[in-house]
PDB file of C-alpha atoms and ligand atoms in Angstrom:
ATOM      1  CA  MET A   1      19.733 -60.202 -24.365  1.00  0.00           C
ATOM      2  CA  THR A   2      20.597 -58.528 -27.741  1.00  0.00           C
ATOM      3  CA  VAL A   3      24.175 -57.310 -28.860  1.00  0.00           C
ATOM      4  CA  PRO A   4      24.239 -53.832 -30.299  1.00  0.00           C
ATOM      5  CA  VAL A   5      25.060 -53.918 -33.853  1.00  0.00           C
ATOM      6  CA  ALA A   6      27.705 -51.964 -35.583  1.00  0.00           C
ATOM      7  CA  THR A   7      26.561 -49.661 -38.251  1.00  0.00           C
ATOM      8  CA  GLN A   8      29.514 -50.335 -40.156  1.00  0.00           C
ATOM      9  CA  ALA A   9      30.527 -47.633 -42.885  1.00  0.00           C
ATOM     10  CA  GLY A  10      27.280 -46.296 -43.124  1.00  0.00           C
ATOM     11  CA  CYS A  11      25.818 -43.289 -41.127  1.00  0.00           C
ATOM     12  CA  PHE A  12      22.166 -43.143 -39.413  1.00  0.00           C
ATOM     13  CA  ILE A  13      20.522 -40.217 -38.968  1.00  0.00           C
ATOM     14  CA  THR A  14      16.953 -39.659 -37.693  1.00  0.00           C
ATOM     15  CA  PHE A  15      14.583 -36.672 -37.679  1.00  0.00           C
ATOM     16  CA  GLU A  16      12.248 -36.195 -34.910  1.00  0.00           C
ATOM     17  CA  GLY A  17       9.431 -33.682 -33.628  1.00  0.00           C
ATOM     18  CA  LEU A  18       5.971 -32.818 -33.341  1.00  0.00           C
ATOM     19  CA  ASP A  19       3.764 -33.162 -36.192  1.00  0.00           C
ATOM     20  CA  GLY A  20       3.766 -29.765 -37.748  1.00  0.00           C
ATOM     21  CA  SER A  21       7.187 -29.020 -37.009  1.00  0.00           C
ATOM     22  CA  GLY A  22       8.527 -29.361 -40.335  1.00  0.00           C
ATOM     23  CA  LYS A  23      10.914 -32.207 -39.765  1.00  0.00           C
ATOM     24  CA  THR A  24      10.224 -33.754 -43.113  1.00  0.00           C
ATOM     25  CA  THR A  25      10.865 -30.714 -45.216  1.00  0.00           C
ATOM     26  CA  VAL A  26      14.067 -30.558 -43.417  1.00  0.00           C
ATOM     27  CA  LEU A  27      14.856 -34.167 -44.049  1.00  0.00           C
ATOM     28  CA  ASN A  28      14.174 -33.336 -47.716  1.00  0.00           C
ATOM     29  CA  PHE A  29      16.442 -30.487 -47.793  1.00  0.00           C
ATOM     30  CA  VAL A  30      19.206 -32.303 -46.205  1.00  0.00           C
ATOM     31  CA  GLU A  31      18.518 -35.123 -48.731  1.00  0.00           C
ATOM     32  CA  GLN A  32      19.035 -32.763 -51.580  1.00  0.00           C
ATOM     33  CA  ARG A  33      22.046 -31.011 -50.312  1.00  0.00           C
ATOM     34  CA  LEU A  34      23.682 -34.710 -49.940  1.00  0.00           C
ATOM     35  CA  ARG A  35      22.532 -35.919 -53.347  1.00  0.00           C
ATOM     36  CA  GLN A  36      24.059 -32.984 -54.977  1.00  0.00           C
ATOM     37  CA  ARG A  37      27.419 -34.332 -53.558  1.00  0.00           C
ATOM     38  CA  HIS A  38      26.694 -37.616 -54.985  1.00  0.00           C
ATOM     39  CA  LEU A  39      26.656 -39.489 -51.701  1.00  0.00           C
ATOM     40  CA  PRO A  40      25.064 -42.605 -51.229  1.00  0.00           C
ATOM     41  CA  ILE A  41      21.674 -42.180 -49.410  1.00  0.00           C
ATOM     42  CA  LEU A  42      18.597 -43.833 -48.288  1.00  0.00           C
ATOM     43  CA  VAL A  43      15.762 -41.976 -47.235  1.00  0.00           C
ATOM     44  CA  THR A  44      12.952 -43.667 -45.240  1.00  0.00           C
ATOM     45  CA  ARG A  45      10.578 -43.069 -42.722  1.00  0.00           C
ATOM     46  CA  GLU A  46       8.777 -44.759 -39.462  1.00  0.00           C
ATOM     47  CA  PRO A  47       5.741 -45.858 -39.334  1.00  0.00           C
ATOM     48  CA  GLY A  48       6.566 -47.597 -42.910  1.00  0.00           C
ATOM     49  CA  GLY A  49       9.661 -47.530 -45.037  1.00  0.00           C
ATOM     50  CA  THR A  50       8.834 -51.237 -46.155  1.00  0.00           C
ATOM     51  CA  ARG A  51       5.733 -53.026 -47.535  1.00  0.00           C
ATOM     52  CA  ILE A  52       4.779 -54.582 -44.319  1.00  0.00           C
ATOM     53  CA  GLY A  53       5.341 -51.680 -42.423  1.00  0.00           C
ATOM     54  CA  ASP A  54       3.331 -49.494 -44.920  1.00  0.00           C
ATOM     55  CA  GLU A  55       0.365 -51.706 -44.056  1.00  0.00           C
ATOM     56  CA  ILE A  56       1.127 -51.212 -40.247  1.00  0.00           C
ATOM     57  CA  ARG A  57       1.068 -47.694 -40.771  1.00  0.00           C
ATOM     58  CA  GLN A  58      -2.457 -47.799 -41.955  1.00  0.00           C
ATOM     59  CA  ILE A  59      -3.657 -49.540 -38.940  1.00  0.00           C
ATOM     60  CA  LEU A  60      -1.721 -47.322 -36.888  1.00  0.00           C
ATOM     61  CA  LEU A  61      -2.917 -43.905 -38.415  1.00  0.00           C
ATOM     62  CA  LYS A  62      -6.539 -44.317 -39.389  1.00  0.00           C
ATOM     63  CA  THR A  63      -8.574 -41.873 -37.813  1.00  0.00           C
ATOM     64  CA  SER A  64     -11.370 -44.707 -37.649  1.00  0.00           C
ATOM     65  CA  HIS A  65      -9.271 -46.699 -35.264  1.00  0.00           C
ATOM     66  CA  ARG A  66      -9.797 -44.649 -32.490  1.00  0.00           C
ATOM     67  CA  GLY A  67     -10.595 -47.844 -30.426  1.00  0.00           C
ATOM     68  CA  MET A  68      -6.891 -49.058 -30.511  1.00  0.00           C
ATOM     69  CA  VAL A  69      -5.653 -49.687 -27.240  1.00  0.00           C
ATOM     70  CA  ALA A  70      -2.141 -47.905 -26.270  1.00  0.00           C
ATOM     71  CA  LYS A  71      -0.624 -51.327 -25.665  1.00  0.00           C
ATOM     72  CA  ALA A  72      -1.777 -52.470 -29.335  1.00  0.00           C
ATOM     73  CA  GLU A  73      -0.290 -48.900 -30.586  1.00  0.00           C
ATOM     74  CA  LEU A  74       3.087 -49.457 -28.943  1.00  0.00           C
ATOM     75  CA  LEU A  75       3.561 -52.886 -30.190  1.00  0.00           C
ATOM     76  CA  LEU A  76       2.510 -52.020 -33.829  1.00  0.00           C
ATOM     77  CA  TYR A  77       5.180 -49.382 -33.702  1.00  0.00           C
ATOM     78  CA  ALA A  78       7.692 -51.965 -32.339  1.00  0.00           C
ATOM     79  CA  ALA A  79       7.011 -54.535 -35.033  1.00  0.00           C
ATOM     80  CA  ASP A  80       7.094 -51.891 -37.847  1.00  0.00           C
ATOM     81  CA  ARG A  81      10.375 -50.930 -36.625  1.00  0.00           C
ATOM     82  CA  ALA A  82      11.669 -54.668 -36.136  1.00  0.00           C
ATOM     83  CA  GLN A  83      10.755 -55.262 -39.938  1.00  0.00           C
ATOM     84  CA  HIS A  84      12.246 -51.550 -40.911  1.00  0.00           C
ATOM     85  CA  VAL A  85      15.595 -52.112 -39.335  1.00  0.00           C
ATOM     86  CA  GLN A  86      16.210 -55.739 -40.730  1.00  0.00           C
ATOM     87  CA  GLU A  87      14.669 -55.041 -44.172  1.00  0.00           C
ATOM     88  CA  ARG A  88      16.172 -51.905 -45.319  1.00  0.00           C
ATOM     89  CA  ILE A  89      18.173 -50.049 -42.383  1.00  0.00           C
ATOM     90  CA  LEU A  90      20.954 -52.564 -41.715  1.00  0.00           C
ATOM     91  CA  PRO A  91      21.221 -53.266 -45.273  1.00  0.00           C
ATOM     92  CA  ALA A  92      21.730 -50.004 -46.393  1.00  0.00           C
ATOM     93  CA  LEU A  93      24.428 -49.173 -43.626  1.00  0.00           C
ATOM     94  CA  ARG A  94      26.292 -52.274 -44.430  1.00  0.00           C
ATOM     95  CA  GLN A  95      26.367 -50.845 -47.776  1.00  0.00           C
ATOM     96  CA  GLY A  96      28.035 -47.531 -46.438  1.00  0.00           C
ATOM     97  CA  ARG A  97      25.182 -45.474 -47.142  1.00  0.00           C
ATOM     98  CA  ILE A  98      23.977 -42.347 -45.153  1.00  0.00           C
ATOM     99  CA  VAL A  99      20.239 -43.319 -44.100  1.00  0.00           C
ATOM    100  CA  LEU A 100      17.759 -40.445 -43.278  1.00  0.00           C
ATOM    101  CA  CYS A 101      14.959 -41.920 -41.417  1.00  0.00           C
ATOM    102  CA  ASP A 102      11.756 -39.533 -40.562  1.00  0.00           C
ATOM    103  CA  ARG A 103      11.396 -40.933 -36.997  1.00  0.00           C
ATOM    104  CA  TYR A 104      12.759 -43.741 -35.006  1.00  0.00           C
ATOM    105  CA  THR A 105      13.005 -44.915 -31.399  1.00  0.00           C
ATOM    106  CA  ASP A 106      12.798 -41.639 -29.830  1.00  0.00           C
ATOM    107  CA  ALA A 107       9.508 -40.953 -31.302  1.00  0.00           C
ATOM    108  CA  THR A 108       8.220 -44.329 -29.438  1.00  0.00           C
ATOM    109  CA  LEU A 109      10.053 -42.829 -26.345  1.00  0.00           C
ATOM    110  CA  ALA A 110       8.104 -39.454 -26.775  1.00  0.00           C
ATOM    111  CA  TYR A 111       5.045 -40.600 -27.885  1.00  0.00           C
ATOM    112  CA  GLN A 112       4.197 -43.813 -26.249  1.00  0.00           C
ATOM    113  CA  GLY A 113       6.627 -43.126 -23.074  1.00  0.00           C
ATOM    114  CA  TYR A 114       6.014 -39.638 -22.285  1.00  0.00           C
ATOM    115  CA  GLY A 115       2.797 -39.043 -24.309  1.00  0.00           C
ATOM    116  CA  ARG A 116       1.028 -42.406 -23.328  1.00  0.00           C
ATOM    117  CA  GLY A 117       2.705 -42.876 -19.823  1.00  0.00           C
ATOM    118  CA  PHE A 118       4.438 -46.297 -20.368  1.00  0.00           C
ATOM    119  CA  ASP A 119       7.405 -46.758 -18.378  1.00  0.00           C
ATOM    120  CA  LEU A 120      10.391 -45.439 -20.294  1.00  0.00           C
ATOM    121  CA  ASP A 121      13.056 -48.586 -19.017  1.00  0.00           C
ATOM    122  CA  TRP A 122      10.631 -51.166 -20.380  1.00  0.00           C
ATOM    123  CA  ILE A 123       9.862 -49.125 -23.832  1.00  0.00           C
ATOM    124  CA  GLU A 124      13.754 -49.068 -24.103  1.00  0.00           C
ATOM    125  CA  ARG A 125      14.092 -52.692 -23.632  1.00  0.00           C
ATOM    126  CA  LEU A 126      11.523 -53.289 -26.210  1.00  0.00           C
ATOM    127  CA  MET A 127      13.432 -51.067 -28.562  1.00  0.00           C
ATOM    128  CA  GLU A 128      16.651 -52.842 -28.043  1.00  0.00           C
ATOM    129  CA  PHE A 129      14.789 -56.093 -28.785  1.00  0.00           C
ATOM    130  CA  ALA A 130      12.957 -54.699 -31.966  1.00  0.00           C
ATOM    131  CA  THR A 131      16.291 -53.318 -33.498  1.00  0.00           C
ATOM    132  CA  ASP A 132      18.767 -55.453 -32.067  1.00  0.00           C
ATOM    133  CA  GLY A 133      20.268 -52.346 -30.290  1.00  0.00           C
ATOM    134  CA  LEU A 134      20.715 -50.228 -33.610  1.00  0.00           C
ATOM    135  CA  LYS A 135      21.007 -46.594 -32.372  1.00  0.00           C
ATOM    136  CA  PRO A 136      21.157 -43.405 -34.549  1.00  0.00           C
ATOM    137  CA  ASP A 137      24.408 -41.826 -34.809  1.00  0.00           C
ATOM    138  CA  LEU A 138      22.714 -38.372 -34.891  1.00  0.00           C
ATOM    139  CA  THR A 139      18.999 -37.433 -34.069  1.00  0.00           C
ATOM    140  CA  ILE A 140      17.979 -33.830 -34.946  1.00  0.00           C
ATOM    141  CA  VAL A 141      14.832 -32.967 -32.944  1.00  0.00           C
ATOM    142  CA  LEU A 142      13.006 -30.001 -34.161  1.00  0.00           C
ATOM    143  CA  ASP A 143      11.469 -28.027 -31.292  1.00  0.00           C
ATOM    144  CA  LEU A 144       8.278 -25.892 -31.501  1.00  0.00           C
ATOM    145  CA  ASP A 145       5.516 -24.703 -29.367  1.00  0.00           C
ATOM    146  CA  VAL A 146       2.739 -26.686 -29.589  1.00  0.00           C
ATOM    147  CA  ALA A 147       0.180 -24.294 -30.853  1.00  0.00           C
ATOM    148  CA  GLU A 148       2.261 -23.109 -33.573  1.00  0.00           C
ATOM    149  CA  ALA A 149       2.686 -26.671 -34.628  1.00  0.00           C
ATOM    150  CA  GLN A 150      -0.954 -27.450 -34.799  1.00  0.00           C
ATOM    151  CA  ALA A 151      -1.488 -23.954 -36.612  1.00  0.00           C
ATOM    152  CA  ARG A 152       0.962 -25.132 -39.178  1.00  0.00           C
ATOM    153  CA  LEU A 153      -0.731 -28.395 -39.599  1.00  0.00           C
ATOM    154  CA  ARG A 154      -4.234 -26.648 -39.765  1.00  0.00           C
ATOM    155  CA  ARG A 155      -2.808 -24.652 -42.775  1.00  0.00           C
ATOM    156  CA  ARG A 156      -1.264 -27.792 -44.323  1.00  0.00           C
ATOM    157  CA  HIS A 157      -4.332 -29.746 -44.132  1.00  0.00           C
ATOM    158  CA  ALA A 158      -6.678 -26.646 -44.927  1.00  0.00           C
ATOM    159  CA  GLY A 159      -9.190 -27.788 -47.552  1.00  0.00           C
ATOM    160  CA  ILE A 160      -9.018 -31.646 -46.609  1.00  0.00           C
ATOM    161  CA  GLY A 161     -11.507 -30.735 -43.919  1.00  0.00           C
ATOM    162  CA  ALA A 162     -10.069 -32.693 -41.375  1.00  0.00           C
ATOM    163  CA  MET A 163      -8.969 -31.540 -37.830  1.00  0.00           C
ATOM    164  CA  GLY A 164      -6.078 -33.979 -37.888  1.00  0.00           C
ATOM    165  CA  HIS A 165      -4.925 -36.133 -40.923  1.00  0.00           C
ATOM    166  CA  ASP A 166      -4.337 -39.056 -38.530  1.00  0.00           C
ATOM    167  CA  ARG A 167      -5.092 -40.693 -35.304  1.00  0.00           C
ATOM    168  CA  LEU A 168      -2.439 -39.026 -33.393  1.00  0.00           C
ATOM    169  CA  ASP A 169      -2.841 -35.535 -34.750  1.00  0.00           C
ATOM    170  CA  ALA A 170      -6.431 -35.749 -33.187  1.00  0.00           C
ATOM    171  CA  GLU A 171      -4.815 -36.378 -29.627  1.00  0.00           C
ATOM    172  CA  THR A 172      -5.250 -33.503 -27.151  1.00  0.00           C
ATOM    173  CA  VAL A 173      -2.957 -30.091 -26.836  1.00  0.00           C
ATOM    174  CA  GLU A 174      -1.973 -31.916 -23.436  1.00  0.00           C
ATOM    175  CA  PHE A 175      -0.519 -34.946 -25.128  1.00  0.00           C
ATOM    176  CA  HIS A 176       1.427 -33.348 -27.780  1.00  0.00           C
ATOM    177  CA  GLU A 177       3.003 -31.051 -24.698  1.00  0.00           C
ATOM    178  CA  ARG A 178       4.084 -34.020 -22.866  1.00  0.00           C
ATOM    179  CA  VAL A 179       5.559 -35.484 -26.240  1.00  0.00           C
ATOM    180  CA  ARG A 180       7.432 -32.067 -26.749  1.00  0.00           C
ATOM    181  CA  ARG A 181       8.691 -32.250 -23.262  1.00  0.00           C
ATOM    182  CA  GLY A 182       9.435 -35.651 -23.767  1.00  0.00           C
ATOM    183  CA  TYR A 183      11.990 -34.988 -26.740  1.00  0.00           C
ATOM    184  CA  LEU A 184      13.577 -32.289 -24.690  1.00  0.00           C
ATOM    185  CA  ALA A 185      13.973 -34.669 -21.747  1.00  0.00           C
ATOM    186  CA  LEU A 186      15.478 -37.298 -24.198  1.00  0.00           C
ATOM    187  CA  ALA A 187      17.843 -34.735 -25.429  1.00  0.00           C
ATOM    188  CA  GLN A 188      19.063 -33.905 -21.947  1.00  0.00           C
ATOM    189  CA  ARG A 189      19.864 -37.336 -21.195  1.00  0.00           C
ATOM    190  CA  GLU A 190      21.733 -37.719 -24.562  1.00  0.00           C
ATOM    191  CA  PRO A 191      23.296 -34.569 -25.607  1.00  0.00           C
ATOM    192  CA  GLN A 192      26.097 -36.276 -27.818  1.00  0.00           C
ATOM    193  CA  ARG A 193      23.350 -38.076 -30.067  1.00  0.00           C
ATOM    194  CA  ILE A 194      20.414 -35.792 -29.923  1.00  0.00           C
ATOM    195  CA  LYS A 195      20.406 -32.264 -31.069  1.00  0.00           C
ATOM    196  CA  VAL A 196      17.775 -29.833 -30.781  1.00  0.00           C
ATOM    197  CA  ILE A 197      17.135 -27.022 -32.956  1.00  0.00           C
ATOM    198  CA  SER A 198      14.426 -24.620 -33.065  1.00  0.00           C
ATOM    199  CA  ALA A 199      11.653 -24.836 -35.640  1.00  0.00           C
ATOM    200  CA  ALA A 200      10.408 -21.446 -34.764  1.00  0.00           C
ATOM    201  CA  GLY A 201      12.340 -19.364 -37.424  1.00  0.00           C
ATOM    202  CA  THR A 202      12.126 -19.507 -41.230  1.00  0.00           C
ATOM    203  CA  VAL A 203      12.152 -22.628 -43.095  1.00  0.00           C
ATOM    204  CA  GLU A 204      15.555 -21.772 -44.725  1.00  0.00           C
ATOM    205  CA  GLU A 205      17.013 -21.198 -41.198  1.00  0.00           C
ATOM    206  CA  THR A 206      15.866 -24.554 -39.657  1.00  0.00           C
ATOM    207  CA  CYS A 207      17.118 -26.328 -42.865  1.00  0.00           C
ATOM    208  CA  GLN A 208      20.649 -25.076 -42.614  1.00  0.00           C
ATOM    209  CA  ALA A 209      20.916 -25.578 -38.881  1.00  0.00           C
ATOM    210  CA  ALA A 210      19.884 -29.252 -39.501  1.00  0.00           C
ATOM    211  CA  LEU A 211      22.250 -29.462 -42.451  1.00  0.00           C
ATOM    212  CA  LYS A 212      25.253 -28.128 -40.455  1.00  0.00           C
ATOM    213  CA  LEU A 213      24.605 -30.848 -37.858  1.00  0.00           C
ATOM    214  CA  VAL A 214      24.671 -33.717 -40.495  1.00  0.00           C
ATOM    215  CA  GLU A 215      27.873 -32.153 -42.221  1.00  0.00           C
ATOM    216  CA  ASP A 216      29.481 -31.887 -38.676  1.00  0.00           C
ATOM    217  CA  LEU A 217      28.849 -35.605 -38.334  1.00  0.00           C
ATOM    218  CA  LEU A 218      30.032 -36.658 -41.796  1.00  0.00           C
ATOM    219  CA  ARG A 219      33.060 -34.711 -41.285  1.00  0.00           C
ATOM    220  CA  ARG A 220      33.890 -36.269 -37.839  1.00  0.00           C
ATOM    221  CA  ARG A 221      33.461 -39.641 -39.567  1.00  0.00           C
ATOM    222  CA  ARG A 222      36.019 -38.704 -42.424  1.00  0.00           C
ATOM    223  CA  GLY A 223      38.457 -37.820 -39.784  1.00  0.00           C
ATOM    224  CA  ALA A 224      37.839 -40.819 -37.790  1.00  0.00           C
TER     225      ALA A 224
HETATM  226  P1  TMP B   1       4.438 -38.917 -39.184  1.00  0.00           P
HETATM  227  O1  TMP B   1       3.184 -38.241 -39.527  1.00  0.00           O
HETATM  228  O2  TMP B   1       5.866 -38.275 -38.618  1.00  0.00           O
HETATM  229  O3  TMP B   1       4.856 -39.856 -40.387  1.00  0.00           O
HETATM  230  O4  TMP B   1       4.320 -40.024 -37.892  1.00  0.00           O
HETATM  231  C1  TMP B   1       3.121 -40.674 -38.060  1.00  0.00           C
HETATM  232  C2  TMP B   1       2.529 -40.682 -36.436  1.00  0.00           C
HETATM  233  O5  TMP B   1       3.109 -41.872 -35.737  1.00  0.00           O
HETATM  234  C3  TMP B   1       3.049 -39.298 -35.880  1.00  0.00           C
HETATM  235  O6  TMP B   1       1.957 -38.653 -35.001  1.00  0.00           O
HETATM  236  C4  TMP B   1       3.789 -39.582 -34.512  1.00  0.00           C
HETATM  237  C5  TMP B   1       3.575 -41.326 -34.495  1.00  0.00           C
HETATM  238  N1  TMP B   1       4.379 -41.996 -34.002  1.00  0.00           N
HETATM  239  C6  TMP B   1       4.422 -42.684 -32.618  1.00  0.00           C
HETATM  240  O7  TMP B   1       3.552 -42.332 -31.675  1.00  0.00           O
HETATM  241  N2  TMP B   1       5.251 -43.410 -32.093  1.00  0.00           N
HETATM  242  C7  TMP B   1       6.370 -44.119 -33.205  1.00  0.00           C
HETATM  243  O8  TMP B   1       7.055 -44.744 -32.517  1.00  0.00           O
HETATM  244  C8  TMP B   1       6.342 -43.355 -34.451  1.00  0.00           C
HETATM  245  C9  TMP B   1       7.534 -43.787 -35.233  1.00  0.00           C
HETATM  246  C10 TMP B   1       5.455 -42.435 -34.833  1.00  0.00           C
END
């Protein structure tokens, strides 16, 4: 039984969505705006974010690792996250920093739960174990039609000559449809924490919508 950890003075914000939804662009925009205000920030990502995590990321995403079984995939994401939380996220939160993280537990629920079909309650218990119960204060899901997300990915990787730039991008359209529906279902289950914004508009519109959610949270925190 794990005891949820308090995030102390810090603030933990995660960004989620299909590959191609633009979440990294949005995260970078929010980061820039907060840095302009000289707020203490840590920007990080999953899988990765630590030296060990970067090695796990390579194992997870190599297109030549097509033979990876779904259980190994799930446990590698959990292992990456356990390292990340202890080594980087919690220390930053304890220092009072704003942690902006590109993917976290909701990605595992969406991809390995809704996408691969693992039991959601079981994944939640595994996530609680891996993270000691650390939950984001705010999760921003960028929602986009699968065909449009894939078209954006193809444009981004034009010239590389690869269909998908990693093992999961190469999954079927049906898989990505399940992931998308998964994110929307998670948001319905936890509407206070998980906010969905459309990524179908311009980059500027999406970035501004995300920034507003972050600013609302920071304002509530200051008022608390
Ligand atoms: P990224 O391209 O956003 O860095 O993410 C790498 C891939 O890993 C992406 O296709 C989503 C996938 N992923 C999962 O399947 N489960 C997870 O828990 C995480 C963090 C990512």
